[in-house]
């Protein structure tokens, strides 16, 4: 497969996902800004791991919200459940559990 043909396939994938989820990637920043009251302190790699995993949960919830009126989006809920357990593991590692 050539680079142009791969990019064309990826454009189709983007259009499909964007039709389903909308521009959630453009709204997540506002949600995080509100949740963290406009400030967050990331000083270590572990802090960043926790934050990135947390943001994945928020992204999945934003995607779920996009489908709320249509009955939700089961895959987003499943993904969020996995990410919350990953976050719990990271928290446990930091707390020595």
Backbone as numpy.savetxt, mean C-alpha at the origin, in Angstrom:
# Nx Ny Nz CAx CAy CAz Cx Cy Cz
10.83 -10.90 -26.11 9.98 -9.72 -26.11 10.87 -8.48 -26.11
10.54 -7.53 -26.91 11.33 -6.30 -27.00 10.91 -5.31 -25.91
11.76 -4.34 -25.67 11.45 -3.31 -24.67 10.16 -2.57 -25.03
10.00 -2.12 -26.28 8.74 -1.42 -26.61 7.51 -2.30 -26.41
7.60 -3.58 -26.75 6.42 -4.44 -26.56 6.16 -4.68 -25.08
7.21 -4.78 -24.27 7.02 -4.92 -22.82 6.37 -3.67 -22.25
6.83 -2.51 -22.69 6.26 -1.26 -22.20 4.80 -1.12 -22.63
4.47 -1.58 -23.82 3.08 -1.54 -24.28 2.21 -2.43 -23.41
2.70 -3.61 -23.04 1.96 -4.51 -22.15 1.79 -3.89 -20.77
2.84 -3.25 -20.29 2.76 -2.59 -18.98 1.78 -1.42 -19.00
1.70 -0.72 -20.11 0.72 0.36 -20.25 -0.69 -0.19 -20.14
-0.94 -1.33 -20.75 -2.25 -1.97 -20.65 -2.55 -2.36 -19.21
-1.55 -2.91 -18.52 -1.73 -3.30 -17.12 -2.04 -2.08 -16.26
-1.30 -0.99 -16.49 -1.56 0.25 -15.76 -3.00 0.72 -15.98
-3.44 0.73 -17.23 -4.79 1.19 -17.53 -5.84 0.31 -16.87
-5.61 -0.99 -16.86 -6.54 -1.92 -16.21 -6.61 -1.66 -14.71
-5.46 -1.58 -14.08 -5.43 -1.37 -12.62 -5.96 0.02 -12.25
-5.61 1.01 -13.06 -6.07 2.36 -12.77 -7.57 2.47 -12.90
-8.16 1.73 -13.84 -9.62 1.71 -13.97 -10.26 1.08 -12.74
-9.58 0.11 -12.15 -10.11 -0.58 -10.97 -9.87 0.21 -9.69
-8.66 0.73 -9.50 -8.28 1.37 -8.24 -8.32 2.89 -8.28
-8.34 3.47 -9.46 -8.24 4.92 -9.54 -6.83 5.37 -9.19
-6.69 6.62 -8.90 -5.38 7.20 -8.59 -5.08 7.13 -7.10
-5.28 5.97 -6.50 -5.04 5.85 -5.05 -3.62 6.22 -4.69
-2.68 5.94 -5.57 -1.28 6.26 -5.28 -1.06 7.76 -5.11
-1.98 8.56 -5.60 -1.87 10.01 -5.44 -2.55 10.51 -4.16
-3.33 9.64 -3.50 -4.05 10.04 -2.29 -3.42 9.52 -1.01
-2.59 8.50 -1.13 -2.02 7.87 0.06 -1.22 8.88 0.89
-0.51 9.76 0.23 0.28 10.77 0.96 -0.58 11.62 1.87
-1.75 12.02 1.38 -2.65 12.83 2.21 -3.16 12.03 3.41
-3.47 10.75 3.19 -3.94 9.90 4.29 -2.84 9.76 5.33
-1.62 9.46 4.89 -0.51 9.31 5.83 -0.21 10.61 6.56
-0.30 11.72 5.84 -0.07 13.03 6.45 -1.02 13.24 7.63
-2.28 12.90 7.43 -3.28 13.06 8.49 -3.05 12.07 9.63
-2.78 10.81 9.29 -2.58 9.80 10.33 -1.41 10.16 11.24
-0.33 10.65 10.64 0.87 10.98 11.41 0.92 12.45 11.83
-0.20 13.14 11.66 -0.31 14.54 12.08 0.80 15.41 11.48
1.17 15.10 10.25 2.15 15.91 9.54 3.58 15.72 9.96
3.85 14.71 10.79 5.24 14.49 11.20 5.47 13.01 11.50
6.65 12.55 11.17 7.04 11.19 11.48 8.56 11.16 11.60
9.04 10.37 12.52 10.46 10.30 12.80 10.98 8.92 12.38
11.75 8.88 11.31 12.35 7.65 10.83 13.86 7.77 10.97
14.41 7.07 11.95 15.85 7.21 12.24 16.66 5.97 11.90
16.01 4.82 11.79 16.75 3.58 11.58 16.14 2.80 10.41
16.87 1.82 9.96 16.35 0.94 8.91 15.09 0.23 9.41
15.05 -0.15 10.68 13.86 -0.79 11.24 12.66 0.16 11.21
12.90 1.44 11.53 11.81 2.43 11.44 11.26 2.49 10.02
12.15 2.48 9.06 11.73 2.55 7.65 10.98 1.28 7.26
11.46 0.12 7.71 10.74 -1.14 7.44 9.31 -1.08 7.97
9.17 -0.59 9.20 7.84 -0.48 9.80 6.97 0.48 9.00
7.54 1.62 8.64 6.78 2.63 7.91 6.34 2.13 6.54
7.24 1.52 5.81 6.91 1.02 4.47 5.81 -0.05 4.56
5.94 -0.95 5.52 4.93 -2.00 5.68 3.59 -1.38 6.07
3.62 -0.40 6.96 2.41 0.31 7.35 1.76 0.99 6.15
2.59 1.62 5.31 2.03 2.31 4.14 1.37 1.33 3.17
1.86 0.10 3.12 1.23 -0.90 2.26 -0.18 -1.22 2.76
-0.35 -1.26 4.09 -1.69 -1.48 4.64 -2.61 -0.33 4.23
-2.12 0.88 4.35 -2.92 2.05 3.99 -3.25 2.04 2.50
-2.28 1.67 1.67 -2.53 1.60 0.24 -3.64 0.59 -0.06
-3.59 -0.55 0.59 -4.63 -1.57 0.36 -5.99 -1.07 0.83
-6.03 -0.33 1.92 -7.31 0.21 2.40 -7.82 1.29 1.45
-6.92 2.08 0.87 -7.35 3.07 -0.12 -7.90 2.38 -1.35
-7.30 1.29 -1.76 -7.81 0.53 -2.90 -9.17 -0.08 -2.56
-9.30 -0.59 -1.35 -10.58 -1.14 -0.92 -11.65 -0.04 -0.97
-11.31 1.14 -0.46 -12.27 2.25 -0.44 -12.73 2.60 -1.85
-11.82 2.49 -2.82 -12.17 2.79 -4.20 -13.28 1.86 -4.69
-13.34 0.64 -4.15 -14.34 -0.36 -4.56 -15.47 -0.49 -3.54
-15.51 0.39 -2.57 -16.46 0.26 -1.46 -17.90 0.16 -1.94
-18.30 1.06 -2.83 -19.69 1.07 -3.31 -20.05 -0.16 -4.15
-19.02 -0.85 -4.62 -19.24 -2.06 -5.43 -19.10 -3.33 -4.59
-19.08 -3.19 -3.28 -18.98 -4.36 -2.41 -17.58 -4.66 -1.91
-16.64 -3.78 -2.17 -15.28 -3.97 -1.66 -14.39 -4.72 -2.64
-13.22 -5.05 -2.16 -12.22 -5.72 -2.98 -11.49 -6.73 -2.11
-11.87 -7.99 -2.25 -11.36 -9.05 -1.37 -9.84 -9.16 -1.40
-9.23 -9.02 -2.56 -7.78 -9.14 -2.64 -7.09 -8.08 -1.79
-7.63 -6.87 -1.79 -7.04 -5.81 -0.96 -7.14 -6.15 0.52
-8.26 -6.72 0.92 -8.41 -7.13 2.33 -7.43 -8.24 2.69
-7.28 -9.21 1.79 -6.33 -10.29 2.04 -4.91 -9.75 2.14
-4.55 -8.88 1.20 -3.21 -8.28 1.22 -2.99 -7.48 2.50
-3.99 -6.69 2.90 -3.87 -5.89 4.12 -3.66 -6.78 5.34
-4.38 -7.91 5.38 -4.22 -8.84 6.50 -2.79 -9.37 6.57
-2.24 -9.70 5.42 -0.85 -10.19 5.39 0.10 -9.09 5.85
-0.09 -7.87 5.33 0.80 -6.77 5.71 0.69 -6.44 7.20
-0.50 -6.54 7.79 -0.60 -6.26 9.22 0.15 -7.30 10.04
0.13 -8.55 9.59 0.88 -9.58 10.31 2.38 -9.42 10.11
2.79 -8.95 8.94 4.20 -8.64 8.72 4.63 -7.50 9.65
3.77 -6.50 9.78 4.05 -5.38 10.67 4.14 -5.86 12.11
3.26 -6.75 12.48 3.30 -7.32 13.84 4.62 -8.04 14.08
5.10 -8.79 13.09 6.39 -9.47 13.21 7.53 -8.47 13.38
7.51 -7.41 12.55 8.55 -6.38 12.67 8.49 -5.74 14.05
7.30 -5.40 14.54 7.15 -4.82 15.87 7.69 -5.76 16.93
7.40 -7.06 16.80 7.89 -8.04 17.75 9.39 -8.14 17.75
10.00 -8.06 16.56 11.46 -8.09 16.47 12.06 -6.90 17.20
11.44 -5.74 17.05 11.97 -4.54 17.70 11.80 -4.61 19.21
10.76 -5.30 19.65 10.49 -5.42 21.09 11.14 -6.65 21.69
11.92 -7.38 20.88 12.62 -8.55 21.37 11.73 -9.76 21.59
10.61 -9.82 20.92 9.69 -10.97 21.09 9.99 -12.05 20.07
